[in-house]
Amino acid sequence: MKRDHSLTVVARIGAARVSKRLCCLLLLTALAASATTFYVTISVLGGEPDYDQRFKMWADDIDGSLKKAGGDSNVVTMVSPTREQIRAKLGEVAKMAKPTDSLVLMLIGHGSFDGTEYKFNIQGPDLSGAELAVLLEHIPTARQCVVNMTSSSGGSISFLRKNNRVVITATKAGTEKNATVFARYWAEALRDPAADVDKNDSVSALEAFHYAQHKTTEFFDTQKRLATEHSVLEDTGKGEGERGPSAENGEGRLAAAFPLVRLGANATAARDPNKRPLLDKKEELEQAIDKLKYEKAAMPVELYKKQLAALLLELAKVQEALDKQ
């Protein structure tokens, strides 16, 4: 009897720990729910008509996808702005945004790197990586995602990386100076259901990165050309960026739990006030599951299984309620 009693106590303690951990996971991800996501897309002059057209087309493609996604979002697309216009717009976002909100900044065009400083090539004086980092510091959003799709964009990582910020660049280093095609496929990722690998009607920053990276590689292979760009992702605040972010190298955890755009049923639900609370709960649970998967390697197997099972059960209940609405 004593042994049975001991086992019962241990089981209760284990259950309590699971419950406590689940509450922490949900509390962390709940900060993102029902909050505003500020999207700022900036495309610049290409220096010649062909690039001008491409950059604007990709920016318009992104703009259209974001506006169709529904929910609480603030979408701004700037075409060929000056340095002061960019500073002013990010300043406006800084005044409107709250810590519980999110920011997604996307840069399309040409960049340059002199071995020390990265610069975003715009009309008039260029915008340096250091200056861009200062502008982002003034925006109080708890989570940020910066997608720099310019040439030499890898040179901006050391300036932009920070805790709770996803940094994606089209090139792995500042020395990859050719015009990039990554932006074309990033725009596709925000509207193509194929990018939604886990089929939850939402494309995360990590899913969009993998999709655009794969399509970019495929482009160079099909054209039988030597690849002149190699996209990377950094979201630990201290790395140089990884081609293959994973739990093993520590990169991708924040990106996996950073939803960029809703698709299908989620986009429809986001526009329905009656369904929105359930959708928020669903997204909280999905982000908690993504976070848990990245913590798997550092956890006892049984504890991981218990937490995952509890989250999946709760997710199934919420999805059922959402389907009945």
PDB file of C-alpha atoms in Angstrom:
ATOM      1  CA  MET A   1       0.000   0.000   0.000  1.00  0.00           C
ATOM      2  CA  LYS A   2       2.838   2.354   0.854  1.00  0.00           C
ATOM      3  CA  ARG A   3       4.378   1.756  -2.584  1.00  0.00           C
ATOM      4  CA  ASP A   4       1.041   2.422  -4.303  1.00  0.00           C
ATOM      5  CA  HIS A   5       0.629   5.609  -2.308  1.00  0.00           C
ATOM      6  CA  SER A   6       4.115   6.759  -3.322  1.00  0.00           C
ATOM      7  CA  LEU A   7       3.378   6.110  -6.967  1.00  0.00           C
ATOM      8  CA  THR A   8       0.157   8.093  -6.696  1.00  0.00           C
ATOM      9  CA  VAL A   9       1.993  11.038  -5.156  1.00  0.00           C
ATOM     10  CA  VAL A  10       4.650  10.925  -7.863  1.00  0.00           C
ATOM     11  CA  ALA A  11       1.974  10.783 -10.542  1.00  0.00           C
ATOM     12  CA  ARG A  12       0.190  13.766  -9.049  1.00  0.00           C
ATOM     13  CA  ILE A  13       3.422  15.758  -8.861  1.00  0.00           C
ATOM     14  CA  GLY A  14       4.188  14.862 -12.468  1.00  0.00           C
ATOM     15  CA  ALA A  15       0.711  15.901 -13.579  1.00  0.00           C
ATOM     16  CA  ALA A  16       1.037  19.156 -11.667  1.00  0.00           C
ATOM     17  CA  ARG A  17       4.354  19.873 -13.346  1.00  0.00           C
ATOM     18  CA  VAL A  18       2.857  19.165 -16.756  1.00  0.00           C
ATOM     19  CA  SER A  19      -0.099  21.405 -16.009  1.00  0.00           C
ATOM     20  CA  LYS A  20       2.148  24.180 -14.727  1.00  0.00           C
ATOM     21  CA  ARG A  21       4.417  23.952 -17.754  1.00  0.00           C
ATOM     22  CA  LEU A  22       1.454  24.001 -20.125  1.00  0.00           C
ATOM     23  CA  CYS A  23       0.130  27.109 -18.420  1.00  0.00           C
ATOM     24  CA  CYS A  24       3.525  28.788 -18.884  1.00  0.00           C
ATOM     25  CA  LEU A  25       3.646  27.814 -22.538  1.00  0.00           C
ATOM     26  CA  LEU A  26       0.172  29.147 -23.167  1.00  0.00           C
ATOM     27  CA  LEU A  27       0.844  32.313 -21.207  1.00  0.00           C
ATOM     28  CA  LEU A  28       3.901  33.061 -23.343  1.00  0.00           C
ATOM     29  CA  THR A  29       2.094  32.447 -26.622  1.00  0.00           C
ATOM     30  CA  ALA A  30      -1.074  34.229 -25.488  1.00  0.00           C
ATOM     31  CA  LEU A  31       0.821  37.502 -25.687  1.00  0.00           C
ATOM     32  CA  ALA A  32       0.700  37.163 -29.473  1.00  0.00           C
ATOM     33  CA  ALA A  33      -3.035  36.430 -29.643  1.00  0.00           C
ATOM     34  CA  SER A  34      -5.553  39.208 -30.307  1.00  0.00           C
ATOM     35  CA  ALA A  35      -2.655  41.590 -30.876  1.00  0.00           C
ATOM     36  CA  THR A  36      -1.909  43.709 -33.920  1.00  0.00           C
ATOM     37  CA  THR A  37       0.755  42.705 -36.404  1.00  0.00           C
ATOM     38  CA  PHE A  38       2.394  45.643 -38.151  1.00  0.00           C
ATOM     39  CA  TYR A  39       3.632  44.781 -41.646  1.00  0.00           C
ATOM     40  CA  VAL A  40       5.986  47.232 -43.340  1.00  0.00           C
ATOM     41  CA  THR A  41       7.157  46.262 -46.833  1.00  0.00           C
ATOM     42  CA  ILE A  42       9.701  48.502 -48.560  1.00  0.00           C
ATOM     43  CA  SER A  43      10.715  48.149 -52.197  1.00  0.00           C
ATOM     44  CA  VAL A  44      13.237  50.500 -53.763  1.00  0.00           C
ATOM     45  CA  LEU A  45      14.297  51.643 -57.204  1.00  0.00           C
ATOM     46  CA  GLY A  46      16.193  48.992 -59.110  1.00  0.00           C
ATOM     47  CA  GLY A  47      18.449  51.246 -61.131  1.00  0.00           C
ATOM     48  CA  GLU A  48      16.901  50.059 -64.389  1.00  0.00           C
ATOM     49  CA  PRO A  49      13.304  49.488 -65.581  1.00  0.00           C
ATOM     50  CA  ASP A  50      13.435  45.684 -65.328  1.00  0.00           C
ATOM     51  CA  TYR A  51      14.434  45.709 -61.665  1.00  0.00           C
ATOM     52  CA  ASP A  52      12.061  48.580 -60.888  1.00  0.00           C
ATOM     53  CA  GLN A  53       9.194  46.477 -62.214  1.00  0.00           C
ATOM     54  CA  ARG A  54      10.254  43.297 -60.426  1.00  0.00           C
ATOM     55  CA  PHE A  55      10.725  44.922 -57.039  1.00  0.00           C
ATOM     56  CA  LYS A  56       7.373  46.714 -57.181  1.00  0.00           C
ATOM     57  CA  MET A  57       5.577  43.586 -58.420  1.00  0.00           C
ATOM     58  CA  TRP A  58       6.919  41.494 -55.545  1.00  0.00           C
ATOM     59  CA  ALA A  59       5.985  44.182 -53.010  1.00  0.00           C
ATOM     60  CA  ASP A  60       2.449  44.421 -54.448  1.00  0.00           C
ATOM     61  CA  ASP A  61       2.152  40.624 -54.325  1.00  0.00           C
ATOM     62  CA  ILE A  62       3.053  40.627 -50.621  1.00  0.00           C
ATOM     63  CA  ASP A  63       0.706  43.541 -49.936  1.00  0.00           C
ATOM     64  CA  GLY A  64      -2.223  41.711 -51.548  1.00  0.00           C
ATOM     65  CA  SER A  65      -1.627  38.503 -49.581  1.00  0.00           C
ATOM     66  CA  LEU A  66      -1.417  40.326 -46.266  1.00  0.00           C
ATOM     67  CA  LYS A  67      -4.608  42.278 -46.856  1.00  0.00           C
ATOM     68  CA  LYS A  68      -6.524  39.115 -47.741  1.00  0.00           C
ATOM     69  CA  ALA A  69      -5.404  37.332 -44.586  1.00  0.00           C
ATOM     70  CA  GLY A  70      -7.848  39.076 -42.248  1.00  0.00           C
ATOM     71  CA  GLY A  71      -7.438  39.704 -38.540  1.00  0.00           C
ATOM     72  CA  ASP A  72      -5.894  42.574 -36.651  1.00  0.00           C
ATOM     73  CA  SER A  73      -3.155  43.816 -38.929  1.00  0.00           C
ATOM     74  CA  ASN A  74      -1.701  47.103 -40.073  1.00  0.00           C
ATOM     75  CA  VAL A  75      -0.303  46.781 -43.595  1.00  0.00           C
ATOM     76  CA  VAL A  76       1.973  49.442 -45.068  1.00  0.00           C
ATOM     77  CA  THR A  77       3.786  49.116 -48.408  1.00  0.00           C
ATOM     78  CA  MET A  78       6.297  51.749 -49.450  1.00  0.00           C
ATOM     79  CA  VAL A  79       7.582  51.997 -53.030  1.00  0.00           C
ATOM     80  CA  SER A  80      10.810  53.910 -53.670  1.00  0.00           C
ATOM     81  CA  PRO A  81      10.782  55.877 -50.396  1.00  0.00           C
ATOM     82  CA  THR A  82      13.533  58.179 -49.207  1.00  0.00           C
ATOM     83  CA  ARG A  83      15.524  57.662 -46.017  1.00  0.00           C
ATOM     84  CA  GLU A  84      13.460  60.279 -44.195  1.00  0.00           C
ATOM     85  CA  GLN A  85      10.187  58.707 -45.323  1.00  0.00           C
ATOM     86  CA  ILE A  86      11.303  55.330 -43.976  1.00  0.00           C
ATOM     87  CA  ARG A  87      12.377  56.903 -40.693  1.00  0.00           C
ATOM     88  CA  ALA A  88       9.038  58.708 -40.422  1.00  0.00           C
ATOM     89  CA  LYS A  89       6.976  55.578 -41.128  1.00  0.00           C
ATOM     90  CA  LEU A  90       8.849  53.405 -38.629  1.00  0.00           C
ATOM     91  CA  GLY A  91       8.511  56.262 -36.158  1.00  0.00           C
ATOM     92  CA  GLU A  92       4.730  56.166 -36.629  1.00  0.00           C
ATOM     93  CA  VAL A  93       4.714  52.422 -35.994  1.00  0.00           C
ATOM     94  CA  ALA A  94       6.776  52.970 -32.838  1.00  0.00           C
ATOM     95  CA  LYS A  95       4.104  55.344 -31.513  1.00  0.00           C
ATOM     96  CA  MET A  96       1.175  53.040 -32.344  1.00  0.00           C
ATOM     97  CA  ALA A  97       2.621  49.638 -31.401  1.00  0.00           C
ATOM     98  CA  LYS A  98       2.327  47.967 -27.999  1.00  0.00           C
ATOM     99  CA  PRO A  99       4.622  45.365 -26.407  1.00  0.00           C
ATOM    100  CA  THR A 100       2.020  42.681 -27.103  1.00  0.00           C
ATOM    101  CA  ASP A 101       2.053  43.449 -30.851  1.00  0.00           C
ATOM    102  CA  SER A 102       4.335  42.060 -33.549  1.00  0.00           C
ATOM    103  CA  LEU A 103       6.306  43.668 -36.361  1.00  0.00           C
ATOM    104  CA  VAL A 104       7.224  42.227 -39.759  1.00  0.00           C
ATOM    105  CA  LEU A 105       9.613  44.369 -41.809  1.00  0.00           C
ATOM    106  CA  MET A 106      10.388  43.252 -45.378  1.00  0.00           C
ATOM    107  CA  LEU A 107      13.056  44.876 -47.545  1.00  0.00           C
ATOM    108  CA  ILE A 108      13.152  44.369 -51.331  1.00  0.00           C
ATOM    109  CA  GLY A 109      15.812  45.785 -53.644  1.00  0.00           C
ATOM    110  CA  HIS A 110      19.559  46.268 -53.766  1.00  0.00           C
ATOM    111  CA  GLY A 111      21.962  46.367 -50.870  1.00  0.00           C
ATOM    112  CA  SER A 112      25.686  46.909 -50.542  1.00  0.00           C
ATOM    113  CA  PHE A 113      28.460  45.888 -48.172  1.00  0.00           C
ATOM    114  CA  ASP A 114      31.955  47.371 -47.924  1.00  0.00           C
ATOM    115  CA  GLY A 115      33.352  44.740 -45.591  1.00  0.00           C
ATOM    116  CA  THR A 116      32.192  46.581 -42.491  1.00  0.00           C
ATOM    117  CA  GLU A 117      28.864  48.310 -43.081  1.00  0.00           C
ATOM    118  CA  TYR A 118      25.709  47.092 -44.806  1.00  0.00           C
ATOM    119  CA  LYS A 119      23.547  49.654 -46.603  1.00  0.00           C
ATOM    120  CA  PHE A 120      20.014  49.433 -48.013  1.00  0.00           C
ATOM    121  CA  ASN A 121      20.202  51.275 -51.351  1.00  0.00           C
ATOM    122  CA  ILE A 122      17.385  53.815 -51.553  1.00  0.00           C
ATOM    123  CA  GLN A 123      16.662  57.207 -53.110  1.00  0.00           C
ATOM    124  CA  GLY A 124      19.111  59.773 -51.790  1.00  0.00           C
ATOM    125  CA  PRO A 125      21.344  58.792 -48.840  1.00  0.00           C
ATOM    126  CA  ASP A 126      21.298  55.041 -48.180  1.00  0.00           C
ATOM    127  CA  LEU A 127      19.988  53.532 -44.940  1.00  0.00           C
ATOM    128  CA  SER A 128      22.705  51.685 -43.023  1.00  0.00           C
ATOM    129  CA  GLY A 129      22.226  48.468 -41.108  1.00  0.00           C
ATOM    130  CA  ALA A 130      23.219  50.230 -37.897  1.00  0.00           C
ATOM    131  CA  GLU A 131      20.655  52.991 -38.434  1.00  0.00           C
ATOM    132  CA  LEU A 132      17.936  50.466 -39.245  1.00  0.00           C
ATOM    133  CA  ALA A 133      18.728  48.595 -36.019  1.00  0.00           C
ATOM    134  CA  VAL A 134      18.280  51.818 -34.006  1.00  0.00           C
ATOM    135  CA  LEU A 135      14.903  52.481 -35.657  1.00  0.00           C
ATOM    136  CA  LEU A 136      13.747  48.966 -34.775  1.00  0.00           C
ATOM    137  CA  GLU A 137      14.918  49.396 -31.177  1.00  0.00           C
ATOM    138  CA  HIS A 138      12.387  52.206 -30.768  1.00  0.00           C
ATOM    139  CA  ILE A 139       9.479  49.950 -31.774  1.00  0.00           C
ATOM    140  CA  PRO A 140       8.178  48.294 -28.577  1.00  0.00           C
ATOM    141  CA  THR A 141       6.733  45.130 -30.146  1.00  0.00           C
ATOM    142  CA  ALA A 142       7.677  42.011 -28.194  1.00  0.00           C
ATOM    143  CA  ARG A 143       8.343  40.027 -31.365  1.00  0.00           C
ATOM    144  CA  GLN A 144       9.863  41.199 -34.610  1.00  0.00           C
ATOM    145  CA  CYS A 145      10.656  39.566 -37.929  1.00  0.00           C
ATOM    146  CA  VAL A 146      13.004  41.293 -40.382  1.00  0.00           C
ATOM    147  CA  VAL A 147      13.210  39.811 -43.875  1.00  0.00           C
ATOM    148  CA  ASN A 148      16.041  41.447 -45.779  1.00  0.00           C
ATOM    149  CA  MET A 149      15.811  40.251 -49.385  1.00  0.00           C
ATOM    150  CA  THR A 150      18.428  42.527 -50.924  1.00  0.00           C
ATOM    151  CA  SER A 151      21.816  41.704 -52.389  1.00  0.00           C
ATOM    152  CA  SER A 152      24.556  41.641 -49.709  1.00  0.00           C
ATOM    153  CA  SER A 153      21.791  41.263 -47.082  1.00  0.00           C
ATOM    154  CA  GLY A 154      23.864  38.750 -45.092  1.00  0.00           C
ATOM    155  CA  GLY A 155      26.038  41.681 -44.114  1.00  0.00           C
ATOM    156  CA  SER A 156      23.136  43.126 -42.106  1.00  0.00           C
ATOM    157  CA  ILE A 157      22.770  40.187 -39.689  1.00  0.00           C
ATOM    158  CA  SER A 158      25.333  41.420 -37.167  1.00  0.00           C
ATOM    159  CA  PHE A 159      23.438  44.719 -36.923  1.00  0.00           C
ATOM    160  CA  LEU A 160      19.896  43.342 -36.848  1.00  0.00           C
ATOM    161  CA  ARG A 161      20.091  40.195 -34.703  1.00  0.00           C
ATOM    162  CA  LYS A 162      18.486  40.479 -31.275  1.00  0.00           C
ATOM    163  CA  ASN A 163      16.557  38.380 -28.759  1.00  0.00           C
ATOM    164  CA  ASN A 164      12.926  37.854 -29.814  1.00  0.00           C
ATOM    165  CA  ARG A 165      13.712  38.907 -33.370  1.00  0.00           C
ATOM    166  CA  VAL A 166      13.730  36.667 -36.430  1.00  0.00           C
ATOM    167  CA  VAL A 167      16.232  37.830 -39.060  1.00  0.00           C
ATOM    168  CA  ILE A 168      16.033  36.286 -42.528  1.00  0.00           C
ATOM    169  CA  THR A 169      18.408  37.319 -45.292  1.00  0.00           C
ATOM    170  CA  ALA A 170      18.555  36.388 -48.966  1.00  0.00           C
ATOM    171  CA  THR A 171      22.330  35.992 -48.825  1.00  0.00           C
ATOM    172  CA  LYS A 172      24.565  34.310 -46.267  1.00  0.00           C
ATOM    173  CA  ALA A 173      27.138  37.112 -46.363  1.00  0.00           C
ATOM    174  CA  GLY A 174      27.675  40.665 -47.488  1.00  0.00           C
ATOM    175  CA  THR A 175      29.973  39.390 -50.226  1.00  0.00           C
ATOM    176  CA  GLU A 176      27.076  37.860 -52.224  1.00  0.00           C
ATOM    177  CA  LYS A 177      26.442  41.015 -54.226  1.00  0.00           C
ATOM    178  CA  ASN A 178      24.342  39.874 -57.193  1.00  0.00           C
ATOM    179  CA  ALA A 179      20.685  40.880 -57.438  1.00  0.00           C
ATOM    180  CA  THR A 180      18.558  38.288 -55.642  1.00  0.00           C
ATOM    181  CA  VAL A 181      15.412  36.340 -56.554  1.00  0.00           C
ATOM    182  CA  PHE A 182      14.551  35.282 -52.981  1.00  0.00           C
ATOM    183  CA  ALA A 183      11.872  38.016 -52.719  1.00  0.00           C
ATOM    184  CA  ARG A 184       9.960  36.479 -55.620  1.00  0.00           C
ATOM    185  CA  TYR A 185       9.549  33.210 -53.772  1.00  0.00           C
ATOM    186  CA  TRP A 186       8.998  34.821 -50.380  1.00  0.00           C
ATOM    187  CA  ALA A 187       5.994  36.600 -51.936  1.00  0.00           C
ATOM    188  CA  GLU A 188       4.780  33.234 -53.278  1.00  0.00           C
ATOM    189  CA  ALA A 189       5.117  31.641 -49.845  1.00  0.00           C
ATOM    190  CA  LEU A 190       2.599  34.089 -48.378  1.00  0.00           C
ATOM    191  CA  ARG A 191      -0.146  32.935 -50.756  1.00  0.00           C
ATOM    192  CA  ASP A 192       0.720  29.363 -51.769  1.00  0.00           C
ATOM    193  CA  PRO A 193      -0.966  26.664 -49.607  1.00  0.00           C
ATOM    194  CA  ALA A 194       2.059  24.449 -50.336  1.00  0.00           C
ATOM    195  CA  ALA A 195       4.105  26.643 -47.980  1.00  0.00           C
ATOM    196  CA  ASP A 196       1.794  25.595 -45.128  1.00  0.00           C
ATOM    197  CA  VAL A 197       3.641  22.343 -44.417  1.00  0.00           C
ATOM    198  CA  ASP A 198       1.763  21.435 -41.229  1.00  0.00           C
ATOM    199  CA  LYS A 199      -1.591  22.257 -42.894  1.00  0.00           C
ATOM    200  CA  ASN A 200      -2.892  24.502 -40.122  1.00  0.00           C
ATOM    201  CA  ASP A 201      -4.021  27.281 -42.508  1.00  0.00           C
ATOM    202  CA  SER A 202      -1.187  29.523 -41.406  1.00  0.00           C
ATOM    203  CA  VAL A 203       2.298  30.136 -42.792  1.00  0.00           C
ATOM    204  CA  SER A 204       4.982  30.695 -40.166  1.00  0.00           C
ATOM    205  CA  ALA A 205       8.220  32.595 -40.691  1.00  0.00           C
ATOM    206  CA  LEU A 206      10.066  29.271 -40.686  1.00  0.00           C
ATOM    207  CA  GLU A 207       7.739  27.722 -43.261  1.00  0.00           C
ATOM    208  CA  ALA A 208       8.020  30.759 -45.534  1.00  0.00           C
ATOM    209  CA  PHE A 209      11.803  30.672 -45.206  1.00  0.00           C
ATOM    210  CA  HIS A 210      12.020  26.990 -46.153  1.00  0.00           C
ATOM    211  CA  TYR A 211       9.634  27.475 -49.087  1.00  0.00           C
ATOM    212  CA  ALA A 212      11.479  30.497 -50.512  1.00  0.00           C
ATOM    213  CA  GLN A 213      14.860  28.876 -49.925  1.00  0.00           C
ATOM    214  CA  HIS A 214      13.827  25.689 -51.745  1.00  0.00           C
ATOM    215  CA  LYS A 215      12.314  27.607 -54.664  1.00  0.00           C
ATOM    216  CA  THR A 216      15.404  29.799 -54.974  1.00  0.00           C
ATOM    217  CA  THR A 217      17.668  26.743 -55.100  1.00  0.00           C
ATOM    218  CA  GLU A 218      15.350  25.171 -57.665  1.00  0.00           C
ATOM    219  CA  PHE A 219      15.516  28.344 -59.782  1.00  0.00           C
ATOM    220  CA  PHE A 220      19.311  28.231 -60.081  1.00  0.00           C
ATOM    221  CA  ASP A 221      19.280  24.477 -60.738  1.00  0.00           C
ATOM    222  CA  THR A 222      16.674  24.848 -63.490  1.00  0.00           C
ATOM    223  CA  GLN A 223      18.574  27.727 -65.068  1.00  0.00           C
ATOM    224  CA  LYS A 224      21.783  25.680 -64.822  1.00  0.00           C
ATOM    225  CA  ARG A 225      23.451  28.623 -63.144  1.00  0.00           C
ATOM    226  CA  LEU A 226      25.848  28.822 -60.238  1.00  0.00           C
ATOM    227  CA  ALA A 227      23.856  29.970 -57.189  1.00  0.00           C
ATOM    228  CA  THR A 228      24.823  33.515 -56.244  1.00  0.00           C
ATOM    229  CA  GLU A 229      22.621  33.735 -53.145  1.00  0.00           C
ATOM    230  CA  HIS A 230      22.215  31.464 -50.122  1.00  0.00           C
ATOM    231  CA  SER A 231      19.464  32.499 -47.710  1.00  0.00           C
ATOM    232  CA  VAL A 232      19.921  32.090 -43.948  1.00  0.00           C
ATOM    233  CA  LEU A 233      17.839  32.506 -40.784  1.00  0.00           C
ATOM    234  CA  GLU A 234      18.909  33.803 -37.361  1.00  0.00           C
ATOM    235  CA  ASP A 235      16.553  33.982 -34.380  1.00  0.00           C
ATOM    236  CA  THR A 236      18.711  33.398 -31.301  1.00  0.00           C
ATOM    237  CA  GLY A 237      20.070  36.939 -31.154  1.00  0.00           C
ATOM    238  CA  LYS A 238      23.692  35.813 -31.349  1.00  0.00           C
ATOM    239  CA  GLY A 239      24.281  33.669 -34.435  1.00  0.00           C
ATOM    240  CA  GLU A 240      25.492  34.320 -37.973  1.00  0.00           C
ATOM    241  CA  GLY A 241      22.465  32.698 -39.598  1.00  0.00           C
ATOM    242  CA  GLU A 242      21.838  29.097 -40.632  1.00  0.00           C
ATOM    243  CA  ARG A 243      20.975  27.592 -43.984  1.00  0.00           C
ATOM    244  CA  GLY A 244      19.217  24.748 -42.198  1.00  0.00           C
ATOM    245  CA  PRO A 245      17.742  25.996 -38.910  1.00  0.00           C
ATOM    246  CA  SER A 246      16.914  23.136 -36.535  1.00  0.00           C
ATOM    247  CA  ALA A 247      16.605  22.156 -32.883  1.00  0.00           C
ATOM    248  CA  GLU A 248      20.175  20.839 -33.114  1.00  0.00           C
ATOM    249  CA  ASN A 249      21.742  24.198 -34.001  1.00  0.00           C
ATOM    250  CA  GLY A 250      19.227  26.197 -31.965  1.00  0.00           C
ATOM    251  CA  GLU A 251      17.965  28.288 -34.860  1.00  0.00           C
ATOM    252  CA  GLY A 252      14.321  28.383 -35.983  1.00  0.00           C
ATOM    253  CA  ARG A 253      12.517  28.070 -32.655  1.00  0.00           C
ATOM    254  CA  LEU A 254      11.122  31.603 -32.660  1.00  0.00           C
ATOM    255  CA  ALA A 255      10.481  31.539 -36.418  1.00  0.00           C
ATOM    256  CA  ALA A 256       8.455  28.314 -36.126  1.00  0.00           C
ATOM    257  CA  ALA A 257       6.106  29.984 -33.651  1.00  0.00           C
ATOM    258  CA  PHE A 258       5.869  33.275 -35.560  1.00  0.00           C
ATOM    259  CA  PRO A 259       2.745  33.196 -37.788  1.00  0.00           C
ATOM    260  CA  LEU A 260       3.111  35.465 -40.810  1.00  0.00           C
ATOM    261  CA  VAL A 261      -0.117  35.075 -42.728  1.00  0.00           C
ATOM    262  CA  ARG A 262      -3.390  33.173 -42.443  1.00  0.00           C
ATOM    263  CA  LEU A 263      -4.778  31.092 -45.299  1.00  0.00           C
ATOM    264  CA  GLY A 264      -8.088  29.395 -46.106  1.00  0.00           C
ATOM    265  CA  ALA A 265     -10.373  28.760 -43.145  1.00  0.00           C
ATOM    266  CA  ASN A 266      -8.168  30.738 -40.755  1.00  0.00           C
ATOM    267  CA  ALA A 267      -8.354  33.841 -42.938  1.00  0.00           C
ATOM    268  CA  THR A 268     -12.142  33.487 -43.089  1.00  0.00           C
ATOM    269  CA  ALA A 269     -12.407  32.974 -39.320  1.00  0.00           C
ATOM    270  CA  ALA A 270     -10.217  36.024 -38.667  1.00  0.00           C
ATOM    271  CA  ARG A 271     -12.855  38.178 -40.358  1.00  0.00           C
ATOM    272  CA  ASP A 272     -15.699  36.679 -38.285  1.00  0.00           C
ATOM    273  CA  PRO A 273     -16.071  38.290 -34.813  1.00  0.00           C
ATOM    274  CA  ASN A 274     -17.830  35.166 -33.526  1.00  0.00           C
ATOM    275  CA  LYS A 275     -15.001  32.858 -34.558  1.00  0.00           C
ATOM    276  CA  ARG A 276     -12.087  35.107 -33.712  1.00  0.00           C
ATOM    277  CA  PRO A 277     -11.761  34.138 -29.996  1.00  0.00           C
ATOM    278  CA  LEU A 278     -11.585  30.449 -30.910  1.00  0.00           C
ATOM    279  CA  LEU A 279      -9.098  31.167 -33.687  1.00  0.00           C
ATOM    280  CA  ASP A 280      -6.905  33.063 -31.233  1.00  0.00           C
ATOM    281  CA  LYS A 281      -7.000  30.081 -28.869  1.00  0.00           C
ATOM    282  CA  LYS A 282      -6.158  27.698 -31.705  1.00  0.00           C
ATOM    283  CA  GLU A 283      -3.150  29.784 -32.695  1.00  0.00           C
ATOM    284  CA  GLU A 284      -1.978  29.969 -29.077  1.00  0.00           C
ATOM    285  CA  LEU A 285      -2.005  26.168 -28.869  1.00  0.00           C
ATOM    286  CA  GLU A 286      -0.256  25.712 -32.224  1.00  0.00           C
ATOM    287  CA  GLN A 287       2.511  28.095 -31.205  1.00  0.00           C
ATOM    288  CA  ALA A 288       2.880  26.286 -27.875  1.00  0.00           C
ATOM    289  CA  ILE A 289       3.254  22.989 -29.768  1.00  0.00           C
ATOM    290  CA  ASP A 290       5.906  24.463 -32.058  1.00  0.00           C
ATOM    291  CA  LYS A 291       7.798  25.821 -29.063  1.00  0.00           C
ATOM    292  CA  LEU A 292       7.578  22.477 -27.277  1.00  0.00           C
ATOM    293  CA  LYS A 293       9.004  20.600 -30.267  1.00  0.00           C
ATOM    294  CA  TYR A 294      12.121  22.755 -30.172  1.00  0.00           C
ATOM    295  CA  GLU A 295      12.515  21.998 -26.453  1.00  0.00           C
ATOM    296  CA  LYS A 296      12.152  18.241 -26.937  1.00  0.00           C
ATOM    297  CA  ALA A 297      15.867  17.443 -26.933  1.00  0.00           C
ATOM    298  CA  ALA A 298      16.337  18.992 -23.475  1.00  0.00           C
ATOM    299  CA  MET A 299      13.345  17.233 -21.874  1.00  0.00           C
ATOM    300  CA  PRO A 300      12.674  13.741 -20.489  1.00  0.00           C
ATOM    301  CA  VAL A 301      10.856  11.744 -23.178  1.00  0.00           C
ATOM    302  CA  GLU A 302       7.829  10.970 -21.024  1.00  0.00           C
ATOM    303  CA  LEU A 303       7.387  14.582 -19.975  1.00  0.00           C
ATOM    304  CA  TYR A 304       7.537  15.688 -23.609  1.00  0.00           C
ATOM    305  CA  LYS A 305       4.931  13.095 -24.603  1.00  0.00           C
ATOM    306  CA  LYS A 306       2.579  14.138 -21.805  1.00  0.00           C
ATOM    307  CA  GLN A 307       2.796  17.809 -22.655  1.00  0.00           C
ATOM    308  CA  LEU A 308       2.396  17.198 -26.373  1.00  0.00           C
ATOM    309  CA  ALA A 309      -0.612  14.921 -25.823  1.00  0.00           C
ATOM    310  CA  ALA A 310      -2.286  17.496 -23.576  1.00  0.00           C
ATOM    311  CA  LEU A 311      -1.744  20.284 -26.101  1.00  0.00           C
ATOM    312  CA  LEU A 312      -2.964  18.174 -29.023  1.00  0.00           C
ATOM    313  CA  LEU A 313      -6.082  17.170 -27.107  1.00  0.00           C
ATOM    314  CA  GLU A 314      -6.891  20.773 -26.293  1.00  0.00           C
ATOM    315  CA  LEU A 315      -6.207  21.787 -29.893  1.00  0.00           C
ATOM    316  CA  ALA A 316      -8.608  19.118 -31.171  1.00  0.00           C
ATOM    317  CA  LYS A 317     -11.341  20.436 -28.873  1.00  0.00           C
ATOM    318  CA  VAL A 318     -10.834  24.022 -30.019  1.00  0.00           C
ATOM    319  CA  GLN A 319     -10.784  22.993 -33.689  1.00  0.00           C
ATOM    320  CA  GLU A 320     -14.026  21.055 -33.225  1.00  0.00           C
ATOM    321  CA  ALA A 321     -15.688  24.086 -31.626  1.00  0.00           C
ATOM    322  CA  LEU A 322     -14.379  26.293 -34.429  1.00  0.00           C
ATOM    323  CA  ASP A 323     -15.760  23.963 -37.095  1.00  0.00           C
ATOM    324  CA  LYS A 324     -19.201  24.054 -35.458  1.00  0.00           C
ATOM    325  CA  GLN A 325     -19.423  27.851 -35.381  1.00  0.00           C
TER     326      GLN A 325
END
